[in-house]
Amino acid sequence: MLLDGKTALVTGASRGIGAEIAIGLAEQGADVAITDLASQSVDLAKVQAAIEAAGRTCYNHALDVTSKSSIEDVFAAVTETAGGIDILVNNAGILVPKRLEELDEATWDAHFDVNAKGILLCTNAVLPQMRARKQGRIINIASIAGRQGSPTQGHYAATKSTAITLTRVYAQEVGMDGITVNAICPGIILTEMGKENLGSQEEIDHWSNVAALKRLGDPKDVVGPVAFLGSDLSNFVTGQSINVCGGIYFH
Ligand code: NAP
């Protein structure tokens, strides 16, 4: 299997894309630390059961990606128990659609805290042990929103552009220690977030028709590219952001 002997840590892993990534990495042979807000413990336990059913070890921790102390405690605990974190998937994210003119500062700050600063804090927490072991894979879940942006998503798109930029800069800052940093830019994936964002069946039908593959994404569609970026198959790929969008966006 692609990820035999590896340990991965996934943020925002209780549902949606993060849950499928966590289970998918386990199915490729990785032991997986699943983390999410404490309020998501019931869903997180279901993901744990799926990982254990795949025959892998699961570490289950409450983790808020905006809390530096929470991140440091959890990453230290997983590193000690598992012997190291080989793959970090920065997946946790929020989207509350609002037009920019109506956006309040608290909503702007909340999006940057989770979607951008969360990447910074989690990545900086995992890097010391990756640098010491001269290996590591960091995968940021950005968005095609970060390449273009659309009405009611300006603040969200700005955080995802930041994720793409952080990916490029981290790659250059840590590559000398054998660590790669890449991003996935999902298109419209039918999770809670994706459905809430689209709103109506009419919108789902419209965007399905726009997509080259004539459908929107399932969270499972994101798993293969993440497993590739977490594996030795992608040894010479770093600083890149890969669209996983069924052909809805081409740049
Ligand atoms: P989702 O179903 O809303 O799942 C996101 C998870 O992150 C939730 O469990 C959420 O918990 C958790 N989370 C929120 N704030 C957190 C925090 N401070 N610390 C830790 N976890 C936190 O969303 P999704 O669609 O799976 O999205 C996953 C990632 O893909 C996000 O980064 C998103 O921006 C990106 N993405 C999604 C789409 C799409 O169409 N769905 C497209 C492009 C990119 P709560 O439910 O308690 O908030």
mmCIF file of C-alpha atoms and ligand atoms in Angstrom:
data_model
loop_
_atom_site.group_PDB
_atom_site.id
_atom_site.type_symbol
_atom_site.label_atom_id
_atom_site.label_comp_id
_atom_site.label_asym_id
_atom_site.label_seq_id
_atom_site.Cartn_x
_atom_site.Cartn_y
_atom_site.Cartn_z
ATOM 1 C CA MET A 1 0.000 0.000 0.000
ATOM 2 C CA LEU A 2 1.061 3.584 -0.665
ATOM 3 C CA LEU A 3 1.400 4.694 2.952
ATOM 4 C CA ASP A 4 2.554 1.616 4.864
ATOM 5 C CA GLY A 5 4.466 2.583 7.998
ATOM 6 C CA LYS A 6 3.418 6.247 7.867
ATOM 7 C CA THR A 7 1.535 8.248 10.478
ATOM 8 C CA ALA A 8 -0.770 11.037 9.307
ATOM 9 C CA LEU A 9 -2.530 13.789 11.268
ATOM 10 C CA VAL A 10 -5.685 15.335 9.785
ATOM 11 C CA THR A 11 -7.413 18.456 11.150
ATOM 12 C CA GLY A 12 -11.177 18.943 10.857
ATOM 13 C CA ALA A 13 -11.481 15.179 10.411
ATOM 14 C CA SER A 14 -14.921 14.530 11.909
ATOM 15 C CA ARG A 15 -16.891 14.949 8.700
ATOM 16 C CA GLY A 16 -16.824 15.913 5.033
ATOM 17 C CA ILE A 17 -13.522 16.007 3.179
ATOM 18 C CA GLY A 18 -11.400 15.608 6.334
ATOM 19 C CA ALA A 19 -13.206 12.425 7.407
ATOM 20 C CA GLU A 20 -12.789 10.846 3.962
ATOM 21 C CA ILE A 21 -9.114 11.816 3.820
ATOM 22 C CA ALA A 22 -8.494 10.273 7.257
ATOM 23 C CA ILE A 23 -10.244 7.016 6.325
ATOM 24 C CA GLY A 24 -8.669 6.982 2.847
ATOM 25 C CA LEU A 25 -5.130 7.396 4.209
ATOM 26 C CA ALA A 26 -5.799 4.525 6.633
ATOM 27 C CA GLU A 27 -6.989 2.375 3.725
ATOM 28 C CA GLN A 28 -3.624 3.118 2.099
ATOM 29 C CA GLY A 29 -1.807 1.765 5.180
ATOM 30 C CA ALA A 30 -1.262 4.841 7.359
ATOM 31 C CA ASP A 31 -1.995 5.106 11.052
ATOM 32 C CA VAL A 32 -4.036 8.269 11.464
ATOM 33 C CA ALA A 33 -4.449 10.915 14.162
ATOM 34 C CA ILE A 34 -7.886 12.424 13.723
ATOM 35 C CA THR A 35 -8.599 15.816 15.248
ATOM 36 C CA ASP A 36 -11.501 18.255 15.316
ATOM 37 C CA LEU A 37 -13.258 20.646 17.677
ATOM 38 C CA ALA A 38 -14.341 19.054 20.983
ATOM 39 C CA SER A 39 -17.978 19.586 19.922
ATOM 40 C CA GLN A 40 -17.459 17.035 17.104
ATOM 41 C CA SER A 41 -16.527 14.103 19.361
ATOM 42 C CA VAL A 42 -19.481 11.896 18.309
ATOM 43 C CA ASP A 43 -18.661 12.159 14.593
ATOM 44 C CA LEU A 44 -14.954 11.825 15.298
ATOM 45 C CA ALA A 45 -15.625 8.511 17.070
ATOM 46 C CA LYS A 46 -17.356 7.215 13.908
ATOM 47 C CA VAL A 47 -14.292 8.098 11.825
ATOM 48 C CA GLN A 48 -12.122 6.335 14.407
ATOM 49 C CA ALA A 49 -14.250 3.195 14.060
ATOM 50 C CA ALA A 50 -13.820 3.263 10.253
ATOM 51 C CA ILE A 51 -10.034 3.637 10.562
ATOM 52 C CA GLU A 52 -9.828 0.769 13.038
ATOM 53 C CA ALA A 53 -12.047 -1.332 10.751
ATOM 54 C CA ALA A 54 -9.392 -0.768 8.073
ATOM 55 C CA GLY A 55 -6.910 -2.387 10.482
ATOM 56 C CA ARG A 56 -4.979 0.776 11.322
ATOM 57 C CA THR A 57 -4.214 2.519 14.600
ATOM 58 C CA CYS A 58 -6.229 5.674 15.226
ATOM 59 C CA TYR A 59 -5.319 8.485 17.613
ATOM 60 C CA ASN A 60 -8.348 10.646 18.434
ATOM 61 C CA HIS A 61 -7.853 14.139 19.887
ATOM 62 C CA ALA A 62 -9.937 17.291 20.297
ATOM 63 C CA LEU A 63 -8.038 20.101 18.587
ATOM 64 C CA ASP A 64 -8.917 23.682 17.737
ATOM 65 C CA VAL A 65 -6.587 24.871 14.969
ATOM 66 C CA THR A 66 -6.806 28.439 16.264
ATOM 67 C CA SER A 67 -5.339 27.478 19.647
ATOM 68 C CA LYS A 68 -1.535 27.281 19.688
ATOM 69 C CA SER A 69 -1.425 25.572 23.082
ATOM 70 C CA SER A 70 -4.021 22.968 22.034
ATOM 71 C CA ILE A 71 -2.048 22.243 18.849
ATOM 72 C CA GLU A 72 1.273 21.914 20.668
ATOM 73 C CA ASP A 73 -0.200 19.548 23.278
ATOM 74 C CA VAL A 74 -1.882 17.281 20.697
ATOM 75 C CA PHE A 75 1.055 17.209 18.274
ATOM 76 C CA ALA A 76 3.449 16.386 21.130
ATOM 77 C CA ALA A 77 1.173 13.574 22.354
ATOM 78 C CA VAL A 78 0.817 12.031 18.870
ATOM 79 C CA THR A 79 4.529 12.385 18.149
ATOM 80 C CA GLU A 80 5.405 10.645 21.394
ATOM 81 C CA THR A 81 2.895 7.796 21.004
ATOM 82 C CA ALA A 82 3.292 7.199 17.269
ATOM 83 C CA GLY A 83 7.017 7.987 17.085
ATOM 84 C CA GLY A 84 6.480 10.887 14.687
ATOM 85 C CA ILE A 85 4.052 12.528 12.271
ATOM 86 C CA ASP A 86 4.950 11.841 8.635
ATOM 87 C CA ILE A 87 2.000 13.538 6.942
ATOM 88 C CA LEU A 88 0.091 16.623 8.111
ATOM 89 C CA VAL A 89 -3.171 17.431 6.342
ATOM 90 C CA ASN A 90 -4.329 20.979 7.149
ATOM 91 C CA ASN A 91 -7.997 20.471 6.296
ATOM 92 C CA ALA A 92 -10.035 22.358 8.938
ATOM 93 C CA GLY A 93 -11.889 25.270 7.407
ATOM 94 C CA ILE A 94 -14.981 27.440 7.653
ATOM 95 C CA LEU A 95 -17.154 29.292 5.171
ATOM 96 C CA VAL A 96 -19.910 31.719 6.112
ATOM 97 C CA PRO A 97 -20.973 33.346 2.825
ATOM 98 C CA LYS A 98 -21.381 37.135 2.949
ATOM 99 C CA ARG A 99 -20.919 39.960 0.509
ATOM 100 C CA LEU A 100 -17.796 41.981 1.257
ATOM 101 C CA GLU A 101 -19.746 45.201 1.843
ATOM 102 C CA GLU A 102 -21.770 43.440 4.552
ATOM 103 C CA LEU A 103 -18.856 41.651 6.156
ATOM 104 C CA ASP A 104 -18.216 42.369 9.818
ATOM 105 C CA GLU A 105 -14.718 42.244 11.275
ATOM 106 C CA ALA A 106 -15.478 39.237 13.472
ATOM 107 C CA THR A 107 -16.423 37.100 10.436
ATOM 108 C CA TRP A 108 -13.304 38.240 8.553
ATOM 109 C CA ASP A 109 -11.098 37.439 11.561
ATOM 110 C CA ALA A 110 -12.734 34.039 12.185
ATOM 111 C CA HIS A 111 -12.055 32.947 8.592
ATOM 112 C CA PHE A 112 -8.429 34.064 8.706
ATOM 113 C CA ASP A 113 -7.956 32.483 12.147
ATOM 114 C CA VAL A 114 -9.154 29.024 11.047
ATOM 115 C CA ASN A 115 -8.323 28.862 7.329
ATOM 116 C CA ALA A 116 -4.993 30.712 7.298
ATOM 117 C CA LYS A 117 -3.516 31.019 10.791
ATOM 118 C CA GLY A 118 -4.568 27.427 11.485
ATOM 119 C CA ILE A 119 -2.206 26.299 8.716
ATOM 120 C CA LEU A 120 0.607 28.412 10.122
ATOM 121 C CA LEU A 121 0.199 27.149 13.691
ATOM 122 C CA CYS A 122 -0.203 23.459 12.782
ATOM 123 C CA THR A 123 2.646 23.508 10.262
ATOM 124 C CA ASN A 124 5.022 25.233 12.669
ATOM 125 C CA ALA A 125 4.085 22.685 15.339
ATOM 126 C CA VAL A 126 4.903 19.692 13.131
ATOM 127 C CA LEU A 127 8.063 20.997 11.472
ATOM 128 C CA PRO A 128 10.649 20.503 14.267
ATOM 129 C CA GLN A 129 10.197 16.723 14.345
ATOM 130 C CA MET A 130 9.945 16.528 10.538
ATOM 131 C CA ARG A 131 13.176 18.536 10.186
ATOM 132 C CA ALA A 132 14.896 16.299 12.768
ATOM 133 C CA ARG A 133 13.842 13.189 10.820
ATOM 134 C CA LYS A 134 14.664 14.799 7.422
ATOM 135 C CA GLN A 135 11.289 13.848 6.001
ATOM 136 C CA GLY A 136 7.701 15.008 5.949
ATOM 137 C CA ARG A 137 4.670 15.752 3.848
ATOM 138 C CA ILE A 138 2.435 18.755 4.460
ATOM 139 C CA ILE A 139 -0.793 19.007 2.478
ATOM 140 C CA ASN A 140 -2.978 22.093 2.729
ATOM 141 C CA ILE A 141 -6.614 21.923 1.661
ATOM 142 C CA ALA A 142 -7.055 25.237 -0.137
ATOM 143 C CA SER A 143 -9.797 25.795 -2.766
ATOM 144 C CA ILE A 144 -10.346 26.917 -6.326
ATOM 145 C CA ALA A 145 -11.905 29.908 -4.531
ATOM 146 C CA GLY A 146 -8.325 30.876 -3.716
ATOM 147 C CA ARG A 147 -7.535 31.139 -7.405
ATOM 148 C CA GLN A 148 -10.548 33.175 -8.472
ATOM 149 C CA GLY A 149 -13.124 34.101 -5.814
ATOM 150 C CA SER A 150 -16.810 34.694 -6.314
ATOM 151 C CA PRO A 151 -19.555 36.892 -4.827
ATOM 152 C CA THR A 152 -20.272 36.233 -1.120
ATOM 153 C CA GLN A 153 -16.934 34.407 -0.782
ATOM 154 C CA GLY A 154 -14.412 37.261 -0.916
ATOM 155 C CA HIS A 155 -13.157 36.775 2.647
ATOM 156 C CA TYR A 156 -13.067 32.962 2.260
ATOM 157 C CA ALA A 157 -11.272 33.251 -1.096
ATOM 158 C CA ALA A 158 -8.700 35.573 0.470
ATOM 159 C CA THR A 159 -7.923 32.936 3.130
ATOM 160 C CA LYS A 160 -7.545 30.270 0.450
ATOM 161 C CA SER A 161 -5.210 32.482 -1.643
ATOM 162 C CA THR A 162 -3.214 32.810 1.552
ATOM 163 C CA ALA A 163 -3.148 29.004 1.882
ATOM 164 C CA ILE A 164 -1.758 28.726 -1.658
ATOM 165 C CA THR A 165 0.887 31.358 -0.918
ATOM 166 C CA LEU A 166 1.858 29.732 2.391
ATOM 167 C CA THR A 167 2.238 26.456 0.498
ATOM 168 C CA ARG A 168 4.698 28.023 -1.969
ATOM 169 C CA VAL A 169 6.755 29.782 0.688
ATOM 170 C CA TYR A 170 6.873 26.898 3.186
ATOM 171 C CA ALA A 171 8.003 24.605 0.349
ATOM 172 C CA GLN A 172 10.996 26.857 -0.261
ATOM 173 C CA GLU A 173 11.773 27.240 3.434
ATOM 174 C CA VAL A 174 11.717 23.537 4.371
ATOM 175 C CA GLY A 175 12.665 21.672 1.177
ATOM 176 C CA MET A 176 16.313 21.392 2.217
ATOM 177 C CA ASP A 177 15.202 19.039 5.006
ATOM 178 C CA GLY A 178 13.393 16.637 2.697
ATOM 179 C CA ILE A 179 9.944 18.022 3.498
ATOM 180 C CA THR A 180 7.420 18.733 0.751
ATOM 181 C CA VAL A 181 4.503 21.156 1.058
ATOM 182 C CA ASN A 182 1.655 21.073 -1.434
ATOM 183 C CA ALA A 183 -1.984 22.123 -1.627
ATOM 184 C CA ILE A 184 -5.146 20.644 -3.014
ATOM 185 C CA CYS A 185 -7.713 23.054 -4.430
ATOM 186 C CA PRO A 186 -11.073 21.257 -4.372
ATOM 187 C CA GLY A 187 -13.862 22.555 -6.556
ATOM 188 C CA ILE A 188 -17.457 22.157 -5.355
ATOM 189 C CA ILE A 189 -17.604 19.100 -3.116
ATOM 190 C CA LEU A 190 -20.976 18.047 -1.749
ATOM 191 C CA THR A 191 -20.233 18.212 1.979
ATOM 192 C CA GLU A 192 -22.189 20.199 4.570
ATOM 193 C CA MET A 193 -20.096 23.213 3.582
ATOM 194 C CA GLY A 194 -20.498 22.603 -0.148
ATOM 195 C CA LYS A 195 -24.282 22.150 0.067
ATOM 196 C CA GLU A 196 -24.759 25.185 2.291
ATOM 197 C CA ASN A 197 -22.696 27.250 -0.098
ATOM 198 C CA LEU A 198 -24.692 26.194 -3.161
ATOM 199 C CA GLY A 199 -28.062 26.466 -1.452
ATOM 200 C CA SER A 200 -30.469 25.109 -4.063
ATOM 201 C CA GLN A 201 -30.851 22.135 -6.418
ATOM 202 C CA GLU A 202 -30.919 24.664 -9.256
ATOM 203 C CA GLU A 203 -27.396 25.791 -8.351
ATOM 204 C CA ILE A 204 -26.213 22.176 -8.028
ATOM 205 C CA ASP A 205 -27.588 21.432 -11.504
ATOM 206 C CA HIS A 206 -26.023 24.598 -12.937
ATOM 207 C CA TRP A 207 -22.515 23.884 -11.631
ATOM 208 C CA SER A 208 -22.765 20.181 -12.506
ATOM 209 C CA ASN A 209 -23.394 21.253 -16.066
ATOM 210 C CA VAL A 210 -20.469 23.709 -16.057
ATOM 211 C CA ALA A 211 -18.037 20.977 -14.919
ATOM 212 C CA ALA A 212 -16.218 19.075 -17.671
ATOM 213 C CA LEU A 213 -17.084 15.806 -15.903
ATOM 214 C CA LYS A 214 -20.768 16.895 -15.608
ATOM 215 C CA ARG A 215 -20.971 16.326 -11.881
ATOM 216 C CA LEU A 216 -19.914 17.907 -8.622
ATOM 217 C CA GLY A 217 -17.436 16.317 -6.250
ATOM 218 C CA ASP A 218 -17.854 13.703 -3.562
ATOM 219 C CA PRO A 219 -15.476 13.996 -0.568
ATOM 220 C CA LYS A 220 -13.917 10.698 -1.711
ATOM 221 C CA ASP A 221 -12.770 12.436 -4.919
ATOM 222 C CA VAL A 222 -10.215 14.382 -2.873
ATOM 223 C CA VAL A 223 -8.629 11.314 -1.256
ATOM 224 C CA GLY A 224 -6.510 9.997 -4.156
ATOM 225 C CA PRO A 225 -4.625 13.260 -4.779
ATOM 226 C CA VAL A 226 -3.964 13.626 -1.028
ATOM 227 C CA ALA A 227 -2.679 10.035 -0.796
ATOM 228 C CA PHE A 228 -0.422 10.718 -3.804
ATOM 229 C CA LEU A 229 1.001 13.875 -2.196
ATOM 230 C CA GLY A 230 1.512 11.984 1.074
ATOM 231 C CA SER A 231 3.375 9.141 -0.612
ATOM 232 C CA ASP A 232 6.790 8.525 -2.145
ATOM 233 C CA LEU A 233 5.164 8.799 -5.599
ATOM 234 C CA SER A 234 5.322 12.583 -5.203
ATOM 235 C CA ASN A 235 8.924 12.881 -3.958
ATOM 236 C CA PHE A 236 9.812 15.642 -6.458
ATOM 237 C CA VAL A 237 6.564 17.619 -6.176
ATOM 238 C CA THR A 238 6.587 20.620 -3.844
ATOM 239 C CA GLY A 239 5.078 24.088 -3.597
ATOM 240 C CA GLN A 240 2.282 23.094 -5.970
ATOM 241 C CA SER A 241 -1.469 23.570 -5.715
ATOM 242 C CA ILE A 242 -3.491 20.958 -7.574
ATOM 243 C CA ASN A 243 -7.072 21.609 -8.671
ATOM 244 C CA VAL A 244 -9.411 18.691 -7.874
ATOM 245 C CA CYS A 245 -12.580 20.099 -9.339
ATOM 246 C CA GLY A 246 -13.930 17.897 -12.135
ATOM 247 C CA GLY A 247 -12.944 20.502 -14.707
ATOM 248 C CA ILE A 248 -14.773 23.536 -13.343
ATOM 249 C CA TYR A 249 -11.678 25.730 -13.325
ATOM 250 C CA PHE A 250 -8.513 25.456 -15.432
ATOM 251 C CA HIS A 251 -5.745 27.745 -14.126
HETATM 252 P P1 NAP B 1 -17.053 20.780 6.637
HETATM 253 O O1 NAP B 1 -17.940 19.627 6.276
HETATM 254 O O2 NAP B 1 -17.666 22.023 7.187
HETATM 255 O O3 NAP B 1 -15.907 20.229 7.602
HETATM 256 C C1 NAP B 1 -14.938 21.104 8.150
HETATM 257 C C2 NAP B 1 -14.536 20.580 9.506
HETATM 258 O O4 NAP B 1 -13.570 21.493 10.085
HETATM 259 C C3 NAP B 1 -15.735 20.533 10.461
HETATM 260 O O5 NAP B 1 -15.747 19.347 11.190
HETATM 261 C C4 NAP B 1 -15.485 21.728 11.334
HETATM 262 O O6 NAP B 1 -16.081 21.639 12.609
HETATM 263 C C5 NAP B 1 -13.981 21.714 11.427
HETATM 264 N N1 NAP B 1 -13.487 22.969 11.998
HETATM 265 C C6 NAP B 1 -14.030 24.212 11.909
HETATM 266 N N2 NAP B 1 -13.331 25.077 12.647
HETATM 267 C C7 NAP B 1 -12.327 24.366 13.237
HETATM 268 C C8 NAP B 1 -11.289 24.692 14.143
HETATM 269 N N3 NAP B 1 -11.134 25.933 14.618
HETATM 270 N N4 NAP B 1 -10.424 23.719 14.534
HETATM 271 C C9 NAP B 1 -10.577 22.457 14.085
HETATM 272 N N5 NAP B 1 -11.556 22.067 13.247
HETATM 273 C C10 NAP B 1 -12.431 23.017 12.819
HETATM 274 O O7 NAP B 1 -16.213 21.256 5.373
HETATM 275 P P2 NAP B 1 -15.604 20.457 4.120
HETATM 276 O O8 NAP B 1 -16.421 20.794 2.951
HETATM 277 O O9 NAP B 1 -15.318 19.036 4.474
HETATM 278 O O10 NAP B 1 -14.240 21.271 3.973
HETATM 279 C C11 NAP B 1 -12.969 20.762 4.365
HETATM 280 C C12 NAP B 1 -11.900 21.670 3.793
HETATM 281 O O11 NAP B 1 -12.028 21.708 2.364
HETATM 282 C C13 NAP B 1 -12.021 23.121 4.248
HETATM 283 O O12 NAP B 1 -10.745 23.691 4.417
HETATM 284 C C14 NAP B 1 -12.729 23.797 3.086
HETATM 285 O O13 NAP B 1 -12.480 25.182 3.027
HETATM 286 C C15 NAP B 1 -12.135 23.048 1.916
HETATM 287 N N6 NAP B 1 -12.937 23.097 0.686
HETATM 288 C C16 NAP B 1 -14.215 22.611 0.652
HETATM 289 C C17 NAP B 1 -14.938 22.683 -0.530
HETATM 290 C C18 NAP B 1 -16.345 22.164 -0.661
HETATM 291 O O14 NAP B 1 -16.982 22.410 -1.698
HETATM 292 N N7 NAP B 1 -16.879 21.468 0.314
HETATM 293 C C19 NAP B 1 -14.359 23.251 -1.662
HETATM 294 C C20 NAP B 1 -13.062 23.731 -1.584
HETATM 295 C C21 NAP B 1 -12.360 23.633 -0.408
HETATM 296 P P3 NAP B 1 -17.499 22.426 12.839
HETATM 297 O O15 NAP B 1 -18.502 21.696 12.005
HETATM 298 O O16 NAP B 1 -17.753 22.310 14.295
HETATM 299 O O17 NAP B 1 -17.301 23.840 12.380
#
